Amino acid sequence: MDFLQITGGAKLSGSVEISGAKNAALPIIASTILAKNEVKITNMPEVVDIKTLIKLLGNLGANTKLANHTLSIDTTSINSTKATYDIVRKMRASILVLGPLLSRFGHCEVSLPGGCAIGARPIDLHLAALEKMGAQISIEDGYVVAHAPSGLKGCEIMFDKITVTGCENILMAAALAKGKTRILNAAKEPEVVQICEILRDSGLSISGIGTSEIELEGSGGELLSMPDIKVISDRIEAGTYLCAAAMSASKITLNHTQKELLGAVIDKLELMGASFEYTDESITIIPPKSLSPVEITTTEFPGFPTDMQAQFMALACVAKGVSIIDERLFENRFMHASELVRMGANIKLNGHIATITGANLKAADVMATDLRASSALVIAALGASGVSNIHRIYHLDRGYENLEGKLSALGADIKRLKEED
């Protein structure tokens, strides 16, 4: 098993290329199940989660080839509709094949999902929406078994709470359904917007893109002619590098990203003292000499993303004063706090609220507990005095492409090493 060894205190400089968004690429890959042609997807991040989903579609019978950040995928050869536990257990986003498989074939079996242990992220909302569209669903031996012998039918779906993957799943299910589907309380995340744009560019009539009310006219079972697709920039990766720059008081430039994707993150960094310069495809951060404290409440887009909460907790650990973080979306998403405390952080937890008083961080051996927590530990190690070892970084590899290589090129003292038996 690999671990990262980081010597804190190095200054960063230069520029870093931001990869395609993992959270956009996953539903895009699943959406190709709806296509009657081979689809070419560029700007594909080559991370573990992506390779897991590609393997899943390959197991279903699709022909796939990933090289140089381009995925060519032909799903016309799919000959199985069972997404097995062995793959789905590794990643919750595997549930994204449920909607398109059911819509195209009228039946499927998808294992209940796994992934990061950051709280119960039930798929009840997905299943209730599919049942409203005419699906018959049961849970058998750990599998969602779904049938729609007469095909799915468009209807009005009101989500009780905003769900990104739920919205994506129902958009893909509605794509081949008969009639019009209207989704109320829809997610507005850029990744949802991109799926809507792909379905529109594949010939479907869709309105309300980027709003909380989306209306889509299904094709009535006819497969889609999908265009080539370029995955949008990864706003969470970009935000993580901005936090790395803020932690190390370093000026760096992020290429292949846009300010519009990072509004809430940039707002909070400005409150902490940073300033920014922009072009159409780049962001440069000019950090302050010392960070001011901040108050954050996680919420759905365009609010502050839960996927950036851990990284900002690391920054708050060295800010001059008391910061408050209110995590509203996931109940177990403060597991990184105890690891930051090992590095000298002053963090008090009370339910979903963390109170962080700025202190000096010291190097320690720490353990990643989930994807974004692992990047928070990397950021903390950059600002800590001494040599830190970050273990269980397989979490990191699920969503960050060549993190140590990119940070090293910026000037960080970081190495990937093998654990001794």
Short mmCIF file of C-alpha atoms in Angstrom, two decimals:
data_model
loop_
_atom_site.label_atom_id
_atom_site.label_comp_id
_atom_site.label_asym_id
_atom_site.label_seq_id
_atom_site.Cartn_x
_atom_site.Cartn_y
_atom_site.Cartn_z
CA MET A 1 0.00 0.00 0.00
CA ASP A 2 1.27 3.48 -0.86
CA PHE A 3 1.57 6.48 1.44
CA LEU A 4 2.58 10.12 0.94
CA GLN A 5 5.51 11.69 2.75
CA ILE A 6 5.36 15.49 2.90
CA THR A 7 7.88 17.89 4.39
CA GLY A 8 6.03 21.07 5.30
CA GLY A 9 7.08 24.66 4.75
CA ALA A 10 7.96 24.62 1.03
CA LYS A 11 6.83 27.55 -1.10
CA LEU A 12 4.81 26.76 -4.22
CA SER A 13 5.04 28.63 -7.51
CA GLY A 14 4.15 28.22 -11.17
CA SER A 15 1.00 26.78 -12.73
CA VAL A 16 -1.00 23.56 -12.56
CA GLU A 17 -3.31 21.98 -15.14
CA ILE A 18 -6.74 21.15 -13.74
CA SER A 19 -8.17 17.80 -14.89
CA GLY A 20 -11.65 17.01 -16.10
CA ALA A 21 -14.29 16.68 -13.37
CA LYS A 22 -14.65 13.18 -11.95
CA ASN A 23 -18.19 14.00 -10.81
CA ALA A 24 -19.15 15.09 -14.33
CA ALA A 25 -17.34 12.26 -16.12
CA LEU A 26 -19.10 9.50 -14.14
CA PRO A 27 -22.68 10.34 -15.24
CA ILE A 28 -21.41 11.09 -18.77
CA ILE A 29 -19.95 7.57 -19.00
CA ALA A 30 -23.24 6.11 -17.71
CA SER A 31 -25.23 8.19 -20.21
CA THR A 32 -23.52 6.47 -23.14
CA ILE A 33 -25.76 3.47 -22.38
CA LEU A 34 -28.45 5.58 -24.10
CA ALA A 35 -26.43 5.98 -27.33
CA LYS A 36 -26.75 4.13 -30.63
CA ASN A 37 -23.24 5.18 -31.70
CA GLU A 38 -19.69 5.09 -30.39
CA VAL A 39 -19.05 8.15 -28.23
CA LYS A 40 -15.70 9.91 -27.80
CA ILE A 41 -15.23 11.70 -24.46
CA THR A 42 -12.20 13.99 -24.05
CA ASN A 43 -10.67 15.64 -20.95
CA MET A 44 -11.36 12.39 -19.09
CA PRO A 45 -9.66 12.31 -15.67
CA GLU A 46 -7.65 9.12 -15.30
CA VAL A 47 -8.50 8.34 -11.67
CA VAL A 48 -9.59 5.14 -9.96
CA ASP A 49 -13.32 5.94 -9.84
CA ILE A 50 -13.36 6.51 -13.62
CA LYS A 51 -11.53 3.25 -14.29
CA THR A 52 -13.97 1.43 -11.98
CA LEU A 53 -17.01 2.64 -13.94
CA ILE A 54 -15.33 1.89 -17.28
CA LYS A 55 -14.67 -1.65 -16.01
CA LEU A 56 -18.32 -1.95 -14.97
CA LEU A 57 -19.54 -1.00 -18.45
CA GLY A 58 -16.99 -3.37 -19.96
CA ASN A 59 -18.42 -6.17 -17.81
CA LEU A 60 -21.88 -5.33 -19.19
CA GLY A 61 -20.50 -5.85 -22.70
CA ALA A 62 -19.53 -2.35 -23.83
CA ASN A 63 -16.35 -1.82 -25.84
CA THR A 64 -14.12 0.77 -24.17
CA LYS A 65 -10.71 2.30 -24.78
CA LEU A 66 -9.11 4.91 -22.50
CA ALA A 67 -5.88 6.57 -23.63
CA ASN A 68 -4.42 10.07 -23.25
CA HIS A 69 -7.47 11.33 -21.34
CA THR A 70 -9.82 10.28 -24.15
CA LEU A 71 -12.42 7.54 -23.70
CA SER A 72 -13.97 5.87 -26.73
CA ILE A 73 -17.02 3.86 -25.69
CA ASP A 74 -19.49 1.81 -27.71
CA THR A 75 -22.41 0.49 -25.65
CA THR A 76 -24.36 -1.03 -28.56
CA SER A 77 -22.72 -4.36 -27.69
CA ILE A 78 -24.06 -4.44 -24.09
CA ASN A 79 -25.37 -7.98 -23.44
CA SER A 80 -25.86 -7.95 -19.66
CA THR A 81 -27.92 -5.71 -17.37
CA LYS A 82 -26.50 -6.90 -14.04
CA ALA A 83 -24.07 -4.54 -12.30
CA THR A 84 -22.37 -6.85 -9.83
CA TYR A 85 -21.43 -6.22 -6.21
CA ASP A 86 -17.73 -6.82 -6.84
CA ILE A 87 -17.45 -3.51 -8.74
CA VAL A 88 -20.35 -1.45 -7.40
CA ARG A 89 -19.17 -1.88 -3.78
CA LYS A 90 -16.09 0.21 -4.60
CA MET A 91 -17.99 3.34 -5.60
CA ARG A 92 -21.43 4.76 -4.83
CA ALA A 93 -21.63 6.50 -8.20
CA SER A 94 -22.04 3.09 -9.86
CA ILE A 95 -25.76 3.53 -9.09
CA LEU A 96 -25.77 5.92 -12.08
CA VAL A 97 -26.14 2.94 -14.45
CA LEU A 98 -29.57 2.13 -12.95
CA GLY A 99 -31.56 4.81 -14.81
CA PRO A 100 -30.09 4.32 -18.29
CA LEU A 101 -30.05 0.49 -18.12
CA LEU A 102 -33.70 0.37 -17.03
CA SER A 103 -34.74 2.95 -19.61
CA ARG A 104 -33.00 1.13 -22.47
CA PHE A 105 -33.62 -2.54 -21.63
CA GLY A 106 -36.73 -2.46 -19.43
CA HIS A 107 -34.99 -4.45 -16.69
CA CYS A 108 -31.74 -4.48 -14.71
CA GLU A 109 -30.11 -5.60 -11.49
CA VAL A 110 -27.74 -3.18 -9.77
CA SER A 111 -25.95 -3.96 -6.53
CA LEU A 112 -26.53 -1.57 -3.66
CA PRO A 113 -23.57 0.85 -3.78
CA GLY A 114 -20.45 1.36 -1.65
CA GLY A 115 -17.80 4.11 -1.56
CA CYS A 116 -16.70 6.62 1.07
CA ALA A 117 -18.03 6.11 4.59
CA ILE A 118 -19.31 9.68 5.01
CA GLY A 119 -22.82 8.88 6.10
CA ALA A 120 -25.95 7.32 4.73
CA ARG A 121 -26.55 8.51 1.19
CA PRO A 122 -29.69 6.51 0.52
CA ILE A 123 -30.90 5.81 -2.99
CA ASP A 124 -34.54 5.88 -1.86
CA LEU A 125 -35.12 9.08 -3.84
CA HIS A 126 -33.84 7.42 -7.04
CA LEU A 127 -36.07 4.38 -6.54
CA ALA A 128 -39.22 6.34 -5.63
CA ALA A 129 -38.83 8.48 -8.76
CA LEU A 130 -38.33 5.42 -10.99
CA GLU A 131 -41.41 3.77 -9.47
CA LYS A 132 -43.40 6.91 -10.28
CA MET A 133 -42.22 6.47 -13.90
CA GLY A 134 -43.73 2.96 -13.94
CA ALA A 135 -40.88 0.77 -12.72
CA GLN A 136 -41.43 -2.23 -10.46
CA ILE A 137 -38.58 -2.34 -7.95
CA SER A 138 -37.53 -4.78 -5.24
CA ILE A 139 -34.39 -5.31 -3.18
CA GLU A 140 -33.19 -8.91 -3.43
CA ASP A 141 -29.93 -10.29 -1.99
CA GLY A 142 -28.35 -6.84 -1.90
CA TYR A 143 -29.43 -5.92 -5.44
CA VAL A 144 -31.91 -3.38 -6.76
CA VAL A 145 -34.02 -5.45 -9.15
CA ALA A 146 -35.97 -3.17 -11.51
CA HIS A 147 -38.48 -3.98 -14.25
CA ALA A 148 -40.38 -1.70 -16.61
CA PRO A 149 -41.92 -4.21 -19.08
CA SER A 150 -43.95 -1.51 -20.83
CA GLY A 151 -41.12 1.03 -20.74
CA LEU A 152 -40.79 4.06 -18.49
CA LYS A 153 -43.35 6.87 -18.75
CA GLY A 154 -42.74 10.57 -18.24
CA CYS A 155 -44.32 12.17 -15.19
CA GLU A 156 -43.81 14.93 -12.63
CA ILE A 157 -41.17 14.16 -10.00
CA MET A 158 -40.72 16.28 -6.90
CA PHE A 159 -37.52 15.45 -5.02
CA ASP A 160 -38.02 15.84 -1.25
CA LYS A 161 -34.40 16.97 -1.02
CA ILE A 162 -31.86 18.00 -3.61
CA THR A 163 -29.93 14.96 -4.89
CA VAL A 164 -27.25 15.28 -7.55
CA THR A 165 -26.93 11.61 -8.53
CA GLY A 166 -30.69 11.14 -8.13
CA CYS A 167 -31.35 13.99 -10.57
CA GLU A 168 -28.77 12.62 -13.03
CA ASN A 169 -30.23 9.11 -12.81
CA ILE A 170 -33.77 10.34 -13.50
CA LEU A 171 -32.64 12.58 -16.38
CA MET A 172 -31.04 9.53 -18.03
CA ALA A 173 -34.08 7.35 -17.30
CA ALA A 174 -36.37 10.04 -18.75
CA ALA A 175 -34.27 10.33 -21.91
CA LEU A 176 -35.73 7.16 -23.47
CA ALA A 177 -39.09 7.28 -21.65
CA LYS A 178 -42.45 7.93 -23.33
CA GLY A 179 -43.64 11.49 -22.88
CA LYS A 180 -42.54 14.43 -20.78
CA THR A 181 -40.77 14.28 -17.42
CA ARG A 182 -40.78 17.31 -15.16
CA ILE A 183 -38.26 17.35 -12.30
CA LEU A 184 -38.94 19.77 -9.44
CA ASN A 185 -36.32 20.68 -6.79
CA ALA A 186 -33.67 19.59 -9.30
CA ALA A 187 -29.95 19.92 -8.52
CA LYS A 188 -28.20 22.87 -10.21
CA GLU A 189 -24.61 21.60 -9.98
CA PRO A 190 -22.43 22.15 -13.10
CA GLU A 191 -22.20 18.36 -13.49
CA VAL A 192 -26.01 18.14 -13.75
CA VAL A 193 -26.01 21.02 -16.23
CA GLN A 194 -23.53 19.16 -18.43
CA ILE A 195 -25.71 16.01 -18.54
CA CYS A 196 -28.69 18.19 -19.54
CA GLU A 197 -26.63 19.82 -22.31
CA ILE A 198 -25.50 16.42 -23.60
CA LEU A 199 -29.09 15.15 -23.77
CA ARG A 200 -30.12 18.37 -25.55
CA ASP A 201 -27.24 18.03 -28.02
CA SER A 202 -28.31 14.40 -28.60
CA GLY A 203 -31.62 15.67 -30.01
CA LEU A 204 -33.94 15.74 -26.99
CA SER A 205 -36.16 18.67 -26.10
CA ILE A 206 -35.13 19.93 -22.65
CA SER A 207 -35.82 23.18 -20.82
CA GLY A 208 -34.87 24.67 -17.46
CA ILE A 209 -31.20 23.69 -17.66
CA GLY A 210 -29.38 25.07 -14.61
CA THR A 211 -32.62 25.78 -12.72
CA SER A 212 -34.55 23.87 -10.05
CA GLU A 213 -37.23 22.87 -12.58
CA ILE A 214 -36.17 20.76 -15.57
CA GLU A 215 -38.52 19.46 -18.27
CA LEU A 216 -37.46 16.74 -20.70
CA GLU A 217 -39.31 15.06 -23.58
CA GLY A 218 -38.25 11.42 -23.88
CA SER A 219 -37.51 9.64 -27.16
CA GLY A 220 -40.04 6.85 -26.57
CA GLY A 221 -37.41 4.12 -26.60
CA GLU A 222 -35.33 5.30 -29.56
CA LEU A 223 -31.61 5.31 -28.77
CA LEU A 224 -29.80 8.66 -29.00
CA SER A 225 -27.23 9.88 -31.49
CA MET A 226 -24.66 11.31 -29.09
CA PRO A 227 -22.06 13.90 -30.06
CA ASP A 228 -18.43 13.90 -28.93
CA ILE A 229 -18.17 15.29 -25.40
CA LYS A 230 -15.54 17.27 -23.47
CA VAL A 231 -15.72 16.85 -19.69
CA ILE A 232 -15.93 20.13 -17.77
CA SER A 233 -13.12 21.23 -15.43
CA ASP A 234 -12.97 19.70 -11.94
CA ARG A 235 -14.03 22.49 -9.56
CA ILE A 236 -13.14 20.43 -6.48
CA GLU A 237 -9.62 19.69 -7.70
CA ALA A 238 -9.24 23.38 -8.53
CA GLY A 239 -10.48 24.40 -5.09
CA THR A 240 -8.07 21.95 -3.47
CA TYR A 241 -5.07 23.56 -5.24
CA LEU A 242 -6.29 27.03 -4.23
CA CYS A 243 -6.32 25.82 -0.61
CA ALA A 244 -2.81 24.36 -1.01
CA ALA A 245 -1.63 27.78 -2.22
CA ALA A 246 -3.37 29.56 0.65
CA MET A 247 -1.86 27.16 3.21
CA SER A 248 1.68 27.69 1.89
CA ALA A 249 1.21 31.46 1.28
CA SER A 250 2.11 30.86 -2.36
CA LYS A 251 1.02 32.51 -5.59
CA ILE A 252 0.08 29.91 -8.22
CA THR A 253 -2.01 29.79 -11.40
CA LEU A 254 -4.64 27.16 -12.20
CA ASN A 255 -5.10 26.49 -15.93
CA HIS A 256 -8.15 24.95 -17.67
CA THR A 257 -10.67 26.15 -15.11
CA GLN A 258 -13.20 28.96 -14.77
CA LYS A 259 -14.18 31.38 -12.02
CA GLU A 260 -17.88 30.56 -12.58
CA LEU A 261 -17.38 27.01 -11.26
CA LEU A 262 -15.78 28.21 -8.01
CA GLY A 263 -17.84 31.18 -6.85
CA ALA A 264 -18.52 30.09 -3.24
CA VAL A 265 -14.96 28.77 -2.75
CA ILE A 266 -13.40 31.99 -4.05
CA ASP A 267 -15.75 34.09 -1.88
CA LYS A 268 -14.56 32.30 1.28
CA LEU A 269 -10.87 32.54 0.30
CA GLU A 270 -11.34 36.28 -0.26
CA LEU A 271 -12.83 36.56 3.24
CA MET A 272 -9.70 34.77 4.52
CA GLY A 273 -7.55 37.46 2.84
CA ALA A 274 -6.71 36.06 -0.62
CA SER A 275 -7.09 37.97 -3.87
CA PHE A 276 -7.41 36.66 -7.43
CA GLU A 277 -6.62 37.37 -11.07
CA TYR A 278 -8.59 35.74 -13.90
CA THR A 279 -8.56 34.95 -17.59
CA ASP A 280 -11.23 32.98 -19.45
CA GLU A 281 -9.39 29.71 -18.71
CA SER A 282 -7.22 30.42 -15.65
CA ILE A 283 -7.32 31.57 -12.03
CA THR A 284 -4.31 33.02 -10.17
CA ILE A 285 -4.43 33.19 -6.37
CA ILE A 286 -2.46 35.83 -4.46
CA PRO A 287 -2.59 34.62 -0.83
CA PRO A 288 -2.32 36.78 2.29
CA LYS A 289 0.67 36.52 4.64
CA SER A 290 -1.69 35.15 7.29
CA LEU A 291 -5.20 33.75 6.98
CA SER A 292 -8.27 35.27 8.62
CA PRO A 293 -10.89 32.98 10.21
CA VAL A 294 -14.02 32.08 8.28
CA GLU A 295 -17.59 30.83 8.77
CA ILE A 296 -18.85 28.18 6.36
CA THR A 297 -22.16 26.37 5.92
CA THR A 298 -22.18 23.60 3.33
CA THR A 299 -25.12 23.52 0.96
CA GLU A 300 -26.06 22.66 -2.60
CA PHE A 301 -24.71 24.57 -5.62
CA PRO A 302 -24.31 27.51 -5.98
CA GLY A 303 -23.62 27.43 -2.23
CA PHE A 304 -20.45 26.18 -0.54
CA PRO A 305 -19.73 22.57 -1.61
CA THR A 306 -19.49 19.83 1.00
CA ASP A 307 -16.62 18.39 -1.08
CA MET A 308 -14.49 21.46 -0.09
CA GLN A 309 -15.34 21.45 3.62
CA ALA A 310 -12.39 19.30 4.72
CA GLN A 311 -9.84 21.36 2.78
CA PHE A 312 -11.12 24.58 4.38
CA MET A 313 -11.00 22.97 7.82
CA ALA A 314 -7.27 22.46 7.21
CA LEU A 315 -6.92 26.18 6.38
CA ALA A 316 -8.96 27.16 9.44
CA CYS A 317 -6.48 25.22 11.61
CA VAL A 318 -3.81 27.89 10.92
CA ALA A 319 -6.05 30.98 10.58
CA LYS A 320 -5.64 33.76 13.15
CA GLY A 321 -8.82 33.35 15.20
CA VAL A 322 -11.90 31.13 15.49
CA SER A 323 -13.60 29.59 12.45
CA ILE A 324 -16.99 27.82 12.36
CA ILE A 325 -17.93 25.09 9.88
CA ASP A 326 -21.54 23.88 9.73
CA GLU A 327 -21.80 20.63 7.73
CA ARG A 328 -25.44 20.36 6.62
CA LEU A 329 -25.26 17.61 3.97
CA PHE A 330 -23.50 14.54 5.44
CA GLU A 331 -23.58 13.42 9.06
CA ASN A 332 -20.19 11.65 9.23
CA ARG A 333 -18.09 14.16 7.35
CA PHE A 334 -15.84 15.34 10.18
CA MET A 335 -13.74 12.17 10.39
CA HIS A 336 -10.67 14.14 9.28
CA ALA A 337 -10.94 16.34 12.40
CA SER A 338 -9.36 13.75 14.71
CA GLU A 339 -6.45 13.32 12.26
CA LEU A 340 -5.91 17.11 12.09
CA VAL A 341 -5.90 17.17 15.91
CA ARG A 342 -2.97 14.69 15.74
CA MET A 343 -1.14 17.46 13.87
CA GLY A 344 -1.80 19.99 16.65
CA ALA A 345 -5.10 21.45 15.43
CA ASN A 346 -7.55 22.89 17.96
CA ILE A 347 -10.95 21.56 16.82
CA LYS A 348 -14.13 21.14 18.89
CA LEU A 349 -17.05 19.18 17.42
CA ASN A 350 -20.69 19.57 18.43
CA GLY A 351 -22.91 17.51 16.14
CA HIS A 352 -22.68 18.97 12.64
CA ILE A 353 -20.78 22.09 13.79
CA ALA A 354 -16.98 22.32 14.08
CA THR A 355 -15.28 25.17 15.92
CA ILE A 356 -11.63 25.60 14.90
CA THR A 357 -9.20 27.88 16.74
CA GLY A 358 -6.05 28.68 14.79
CA ALA A 359 -2.80 27.07 15.95
CA ASN A 360 0.57 25.95 14.60
CA LEU A 361 0.49 22.56 12.88
CA LYS A 362 3.18 19.95 13.49
CA ALA A 363 3.97 16.92 11.35
CA ALA A 364 2.47 13.56 12.28
CA ASP A 365 1.51 10.18 10.90
CA VAL A 366 -2.13 10.44 9.84
CA MET A 367 -4.68 8.28 8.06
CA ALA A 368 -7.08 9.25 5.28
CA THR A 369 -10.70 8.25 5.93
CA ASP A 370 -12.34 9.37 2.68
CA LEU A 371 -11.55 11.09 -0.60
CA ARG A 372 -11.77 14.75 0.42
CA ALA A 373 -10.43 14.15 3.95
CA SER A 374 -7.25 12.80 2.36
CA SER A 375 -6.72 16.03 0.41
CA ALA A 376 -7.28 18.03 3.62
CA LEU A 377 -4.45 16.08 5.28
CA VAL A 378 -2.18 16.84 2.31
CA ILE A 379 -2.97 20.56 2.67
CA ALA A 380 -2.35 20.45 6.42
CA ALA A 381 0.98 18.66 5.90
CA LEU A 382 2.09 21.40 3.48
CA GLY A 383 1.70 23.91 6.32
CA ALA A 384 3.01 21.77 9.17
CA SER A 385 6.55 21.88 10.52
CA GLY A 386 8.38 18.59 9.96
CA VAL A 387 7.74 15.43 7.95
CA SER A 388 4.19 14.01 7.79
CA ASN A 389 3.20 10.58 6.49
CA ILE A 390 -0.33 10.23 5.09
CA HIS A 391 -1.57 6.65 4.99
CA ARG A 392 -4.46 4.95 3.14
CA ILE A 393 -4.15 7.27 0.17
CA TYR A 394 -6.12 4.88 -2.03
CA HIS A 395 -8.99 7.21 -1.08
CA LEU A 396 -7.05 10.08 -2.68
CA ASP A 397 -6.45 8.11 -5.88
CA ARG A 398 -10.19 7.70 -6.37
CA GLY A 399 -10.60 11.36 -7.28
CA TYR A 400 -7.27 13.18 -7.76
CA GLU A 401 -5.11 12.63 -10.80
CA ASN A 402 -1.37 12.60 -10.04
CA LEU A 403 -1.75 14.87 -7.01
CA GLU A 404 1.81 14.33 -5.79
CA GLY A 405 3.21 14.92 -9.30
CA LYS A 406 1.30 18.18 -9.72
CA LEU A 407 2.23 19.44 -6.24
CA SER A 408 5.86 18.42 -6.73
CA ALA A 409 6.00 20.39 -9.99
CA LEU A 410 4.76 23.43 -8.03
CA GLY A 411 7.62 23.02 -5.55
CA ALA A 412 6.13 20.92 -2.75
CA ASP A 413 8.39 18.41 -0.99
CA ILE A 414 6.17 15.34 -1.49
CA LYS A 415 6.93 11.69 -2.25
CA ARG A 416 4.81 8.59 -2.83
CA LEU A 417 6.36 5.66 -0.96
CA LYS A 418 5.47 2.01 -0.27
CA GLU A 419 4.37 0.88 3.18
CA GLU A 420 6.67 -1.71 4.73
CA ASP A 421 5.06 -5.06 5.53
#
